[in-house]
Coordinates of C-alpha atoms in Angstrom, one line a residue:
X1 CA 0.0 0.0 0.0
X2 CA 2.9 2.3 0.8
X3 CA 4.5 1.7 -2.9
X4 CA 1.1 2.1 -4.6
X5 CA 0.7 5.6 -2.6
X6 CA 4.6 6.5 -3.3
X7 CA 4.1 5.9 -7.0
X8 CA 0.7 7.6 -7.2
X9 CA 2.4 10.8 -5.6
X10 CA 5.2 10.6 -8.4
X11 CA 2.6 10.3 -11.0
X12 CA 0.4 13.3 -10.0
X13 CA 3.9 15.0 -9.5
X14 CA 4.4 15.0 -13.5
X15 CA 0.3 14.7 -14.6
X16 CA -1.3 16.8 -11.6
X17 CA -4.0 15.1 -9.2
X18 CA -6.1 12.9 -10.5
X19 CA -10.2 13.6 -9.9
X20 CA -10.8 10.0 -10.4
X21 CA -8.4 6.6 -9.8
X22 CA -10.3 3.4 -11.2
X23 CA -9.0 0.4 -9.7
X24 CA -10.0 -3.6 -8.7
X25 CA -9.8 -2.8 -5.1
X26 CA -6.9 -5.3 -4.7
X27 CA -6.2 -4.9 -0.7
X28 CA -2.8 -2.9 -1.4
X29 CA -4.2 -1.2 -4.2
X30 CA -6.9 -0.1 -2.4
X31 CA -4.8 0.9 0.5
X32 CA -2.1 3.3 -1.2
X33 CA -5.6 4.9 -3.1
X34 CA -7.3 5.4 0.1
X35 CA -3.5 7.2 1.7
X36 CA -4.0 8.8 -1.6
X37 CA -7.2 10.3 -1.4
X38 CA -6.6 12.0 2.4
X39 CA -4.7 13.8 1.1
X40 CA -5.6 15.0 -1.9
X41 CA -9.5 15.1 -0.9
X42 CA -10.3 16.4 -4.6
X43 CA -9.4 12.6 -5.8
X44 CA -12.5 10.0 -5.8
X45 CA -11.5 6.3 -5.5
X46 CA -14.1 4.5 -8.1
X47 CA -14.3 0.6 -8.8
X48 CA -14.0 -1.0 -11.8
X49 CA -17.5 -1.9 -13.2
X50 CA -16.0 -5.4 -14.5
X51 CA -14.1 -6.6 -11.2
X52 CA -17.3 -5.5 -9.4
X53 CA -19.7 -7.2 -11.0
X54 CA -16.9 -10.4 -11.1
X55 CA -17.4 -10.4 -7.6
X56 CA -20.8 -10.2 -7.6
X57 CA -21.2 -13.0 -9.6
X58 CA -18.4 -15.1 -7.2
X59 CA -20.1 -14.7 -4.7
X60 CA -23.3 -15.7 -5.6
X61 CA -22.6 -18.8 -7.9
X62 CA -20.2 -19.9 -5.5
X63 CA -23.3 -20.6 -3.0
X64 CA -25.0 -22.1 -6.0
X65 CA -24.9 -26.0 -5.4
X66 CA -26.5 -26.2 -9.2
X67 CA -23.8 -24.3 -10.7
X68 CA -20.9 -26.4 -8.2
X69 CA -22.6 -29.7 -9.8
X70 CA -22.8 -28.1 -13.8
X71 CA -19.0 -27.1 -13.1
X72 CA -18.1 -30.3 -12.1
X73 CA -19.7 -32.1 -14.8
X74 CA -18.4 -29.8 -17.5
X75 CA -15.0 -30.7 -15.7
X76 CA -15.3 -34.0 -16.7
X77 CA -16.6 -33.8 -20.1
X78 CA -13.7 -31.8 -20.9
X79 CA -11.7 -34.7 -19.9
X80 CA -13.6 -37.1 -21.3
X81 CA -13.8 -35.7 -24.4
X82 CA -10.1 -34.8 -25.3
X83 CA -8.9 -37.3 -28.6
X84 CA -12.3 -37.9 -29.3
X85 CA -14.6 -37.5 -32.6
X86 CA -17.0 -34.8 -30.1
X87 CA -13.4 -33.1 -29.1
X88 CA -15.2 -30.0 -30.5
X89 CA -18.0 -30.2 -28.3
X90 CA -15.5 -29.7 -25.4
X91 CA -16.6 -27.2 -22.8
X92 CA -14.4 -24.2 -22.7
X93 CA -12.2 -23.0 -19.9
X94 CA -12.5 -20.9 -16.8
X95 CA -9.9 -19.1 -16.0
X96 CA -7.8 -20.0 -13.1
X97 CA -7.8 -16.5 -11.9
X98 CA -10.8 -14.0 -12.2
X99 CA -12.5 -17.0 -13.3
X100 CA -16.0 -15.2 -13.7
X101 CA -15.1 -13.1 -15.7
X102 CA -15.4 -15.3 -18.8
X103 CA -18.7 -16.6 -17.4
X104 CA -20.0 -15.9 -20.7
X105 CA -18.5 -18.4 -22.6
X106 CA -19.6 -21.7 -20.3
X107 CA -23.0 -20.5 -20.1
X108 CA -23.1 -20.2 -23.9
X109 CA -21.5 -23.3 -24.5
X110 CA -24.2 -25.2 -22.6
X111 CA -27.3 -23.2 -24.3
X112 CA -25.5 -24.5 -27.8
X113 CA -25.0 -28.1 -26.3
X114 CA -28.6 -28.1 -25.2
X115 CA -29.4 -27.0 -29.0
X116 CA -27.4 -29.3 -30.4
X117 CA -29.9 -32.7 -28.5
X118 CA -32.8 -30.5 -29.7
X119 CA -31.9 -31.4 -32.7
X120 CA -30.5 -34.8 -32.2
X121 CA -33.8 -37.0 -30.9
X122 CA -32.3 -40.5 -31.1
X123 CA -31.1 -42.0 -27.9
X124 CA -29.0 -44.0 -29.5
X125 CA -27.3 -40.2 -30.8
X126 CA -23.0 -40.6 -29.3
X127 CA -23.9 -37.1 -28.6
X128 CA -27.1 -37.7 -26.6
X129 CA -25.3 -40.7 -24.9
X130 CA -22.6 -38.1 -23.9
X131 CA -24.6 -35.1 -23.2
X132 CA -28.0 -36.0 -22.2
X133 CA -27.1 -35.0 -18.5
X134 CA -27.3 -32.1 -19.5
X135 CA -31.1 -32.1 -19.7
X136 CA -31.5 -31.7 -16.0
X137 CA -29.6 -28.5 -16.0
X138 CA -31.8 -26.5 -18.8
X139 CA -33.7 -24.4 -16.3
X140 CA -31.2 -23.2 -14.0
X141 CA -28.7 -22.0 -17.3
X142 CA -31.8 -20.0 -18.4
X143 CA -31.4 -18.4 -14.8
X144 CA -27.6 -17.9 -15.3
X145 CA -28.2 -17.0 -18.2
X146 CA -30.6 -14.1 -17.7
X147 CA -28.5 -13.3 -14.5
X148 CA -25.7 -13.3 -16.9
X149 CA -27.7 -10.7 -19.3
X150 CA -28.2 -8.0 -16.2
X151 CA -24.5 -8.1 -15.5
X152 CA -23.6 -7.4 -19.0
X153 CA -25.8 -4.7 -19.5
X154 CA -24.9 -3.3 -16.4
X155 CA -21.1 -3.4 -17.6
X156 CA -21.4 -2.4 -21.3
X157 CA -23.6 1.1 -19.5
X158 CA -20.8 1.9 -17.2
X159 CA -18.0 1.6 -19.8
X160 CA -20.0 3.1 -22.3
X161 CA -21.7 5.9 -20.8
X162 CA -19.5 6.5 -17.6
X163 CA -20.3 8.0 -14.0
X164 CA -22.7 10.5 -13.9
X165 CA -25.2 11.7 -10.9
X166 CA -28.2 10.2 -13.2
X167 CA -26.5 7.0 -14.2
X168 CA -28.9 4.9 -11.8
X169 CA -32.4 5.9 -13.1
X170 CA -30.7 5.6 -17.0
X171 CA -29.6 2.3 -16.2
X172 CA -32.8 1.1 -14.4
X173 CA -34.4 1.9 -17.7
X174 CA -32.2 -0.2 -20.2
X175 CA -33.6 -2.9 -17.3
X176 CA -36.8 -1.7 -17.6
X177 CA -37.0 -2.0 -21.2
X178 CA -35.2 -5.7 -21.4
X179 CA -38.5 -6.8 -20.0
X180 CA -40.0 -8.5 -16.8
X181 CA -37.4 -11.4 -15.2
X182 CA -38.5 -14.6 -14.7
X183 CA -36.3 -16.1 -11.3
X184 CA -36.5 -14.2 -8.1
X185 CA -33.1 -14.5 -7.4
X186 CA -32.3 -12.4 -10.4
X187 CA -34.6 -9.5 -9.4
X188 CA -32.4 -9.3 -6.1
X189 CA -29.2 -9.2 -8.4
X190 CA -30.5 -6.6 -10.3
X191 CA -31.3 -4.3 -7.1
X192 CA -27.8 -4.9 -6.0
X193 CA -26.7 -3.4 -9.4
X194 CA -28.4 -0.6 -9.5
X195 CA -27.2 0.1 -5.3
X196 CA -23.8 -0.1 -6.5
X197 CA -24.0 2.0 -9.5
X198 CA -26.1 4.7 -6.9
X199 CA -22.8 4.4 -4.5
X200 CA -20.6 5.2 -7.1
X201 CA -22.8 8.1 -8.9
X202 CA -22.8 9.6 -5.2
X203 CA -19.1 10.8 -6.5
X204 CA -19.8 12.4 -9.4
X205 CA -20.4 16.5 -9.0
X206 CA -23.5 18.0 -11.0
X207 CA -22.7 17.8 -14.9
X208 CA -19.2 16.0 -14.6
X209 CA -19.2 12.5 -16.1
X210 CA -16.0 10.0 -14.4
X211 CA -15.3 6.8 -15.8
X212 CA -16.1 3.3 -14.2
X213 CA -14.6 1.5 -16.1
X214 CA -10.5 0.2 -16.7
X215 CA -11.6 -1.1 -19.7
X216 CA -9.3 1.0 -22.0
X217 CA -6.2 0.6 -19.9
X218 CA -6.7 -3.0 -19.4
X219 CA -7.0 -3.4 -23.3
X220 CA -3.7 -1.4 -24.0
X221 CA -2.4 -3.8 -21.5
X222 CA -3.7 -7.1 -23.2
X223 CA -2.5 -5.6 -26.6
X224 CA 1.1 -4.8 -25.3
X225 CA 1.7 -8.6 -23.6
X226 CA 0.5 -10.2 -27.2
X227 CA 3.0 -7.6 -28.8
X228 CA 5.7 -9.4 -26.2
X229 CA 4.7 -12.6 -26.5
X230 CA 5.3 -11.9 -30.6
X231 CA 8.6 -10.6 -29.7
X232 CA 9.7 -12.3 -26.3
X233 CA 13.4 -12.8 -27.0
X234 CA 13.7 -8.8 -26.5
X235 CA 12.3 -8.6 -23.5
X236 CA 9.5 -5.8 -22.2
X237 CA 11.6 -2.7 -21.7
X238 CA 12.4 -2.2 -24.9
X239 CA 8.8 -2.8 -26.0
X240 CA 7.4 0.3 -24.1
X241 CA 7.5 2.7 -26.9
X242 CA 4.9 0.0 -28.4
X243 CA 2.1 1.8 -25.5
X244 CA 2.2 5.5 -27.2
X245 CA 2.0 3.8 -30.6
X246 CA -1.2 1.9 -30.0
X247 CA -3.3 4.9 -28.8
X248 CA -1.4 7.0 -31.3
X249 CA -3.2 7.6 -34.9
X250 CA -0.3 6.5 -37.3
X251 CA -0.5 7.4 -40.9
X252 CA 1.9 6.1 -43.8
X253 CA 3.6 10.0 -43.5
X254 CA 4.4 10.0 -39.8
X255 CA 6.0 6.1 -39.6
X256 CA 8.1 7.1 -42.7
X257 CA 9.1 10.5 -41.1
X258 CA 9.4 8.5 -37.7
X259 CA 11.9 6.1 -39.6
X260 CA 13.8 8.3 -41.8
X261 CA 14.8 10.5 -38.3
X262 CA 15.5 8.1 -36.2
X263 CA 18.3 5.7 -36.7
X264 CA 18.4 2.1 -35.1
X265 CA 21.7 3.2 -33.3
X266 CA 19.4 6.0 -31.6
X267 CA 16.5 3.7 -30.8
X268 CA 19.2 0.6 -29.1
X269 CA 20.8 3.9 -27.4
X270 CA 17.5 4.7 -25.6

């Protein structure tokens, strides 16, 4: 917490202090913001819309014994089906870390598996031998999967539209105009949605819109370890001037005047 303040210091030294940080709310994160913002009481700590609602969604699935029982199974299959002529049929994934936040893919993978024996009425079918277990579970992904719906509408808003002191009643309206839920359980989700989007708005000042979302960052991110893992041997230092030229608008004129004024003896020097 001490390093994240330290650094955070340094950066507002060069930038000026921030109105807004964005961050997962890791615990030393979240500590050196929270140093942060005593002192500088202009600064609002925010979280990120996508960790959020990843922890929302932890928390409730993993009190789910339906969804403990479906991951298990889907487990298995994957082993089961490795080598095999329904190798394609294989469930995808979850991530080892921030596992639900890729939710998206299981619970469409079993909504296409349970098309797939809607279509396949013999018994006898490999792939109803193989998947007809999955029968049992049809009712509770159409909960996950309208669960699934309000969290990524809630997301998509926040990264879209940002913070604003009206945020709440404009996102209880795209809610309001997916239609009526069906499960309970989702109703309560939905409520806890909208109470943390109402906690964050609480920050905003009248007419002043802050982001909720890392989104952007995260992607430069992403983009720049691919761009290593293309390049490995060369290590990441000497990858960083790959950041300003991802958010930069290159044309054919400005790489060939980038190139024709800087030598490769002034780029190794650097």
């Amino acid at each position: 917490g001490t390093v994240v303040y330290q650094q955070l210091e340094e950066a507002a030294d060069k930038t000026g202090v921030p109105r807004a940080i964005v961050s997962d709310r890791v615990s030393d994160v979240k500590s050196g913001i929270k140093r942060f913002c005593q002192v500088h009481q202009e600064t609002t700590a925010l979280y990120d819309i996508k960790h959020k609602i990843a922890l929302m969604l932890k928390h409730r699935l993993e009190k789910d014994e339906c969804w403990n029982d479906f991951s298990a199974y889907a487990n298995r299959l994957k082993k089961q089906l490795q080598q095999t002529e329904l190798s394609h049929l294989t469930p995808p994934a979850l991530r080892v870390k921030a596992r639900y936040m890729n939710l998206e893919e299981r619970i469409k993978w079993a909504r296409n598996i349970l098309a797939v024996l809607d279509r396949t009425p013999d018994e006898n079918d490999p792939v109803r031998i193989k998947f007809g277990d999955m029968e049992t579970y049809r009712e509770v992904i159409e909960e996950w999967e309208e669960m699934h719906r309000l969290a990524t509408t809630a997301e998509q808003f926040v990264s879209t539209q940002g913070l604003t002191q009206d945020a709440p009643v404009k996102l209880a309206l795209h809610f309001r105009h997916q239609g009526q839920l069906k499960y309970p359980e989702n109703r309560q989700f939905r409520h806890e949605l909208l109470q943390f989007i109402r906690n964050q708005a609480i920050e905003c000042r009248p007419n002043e819109r802050l982001p909720g979302s890392s989104e952007v960052i995260e992607s430069v991110f992403g983009k720049q370890k691919r761009l290593e893992g293309e390049q490995s041997k060369s290590g990441f230092t000497g990858l960083l001037l790959g950041i300003p030229a991802m958010v930069s608008e290159l044309s054919t004129d400005l790489v060939r005047q980038a190139l024709e004024s800087t030598p490769v003896k002034a780029v190794i020097e650097w």
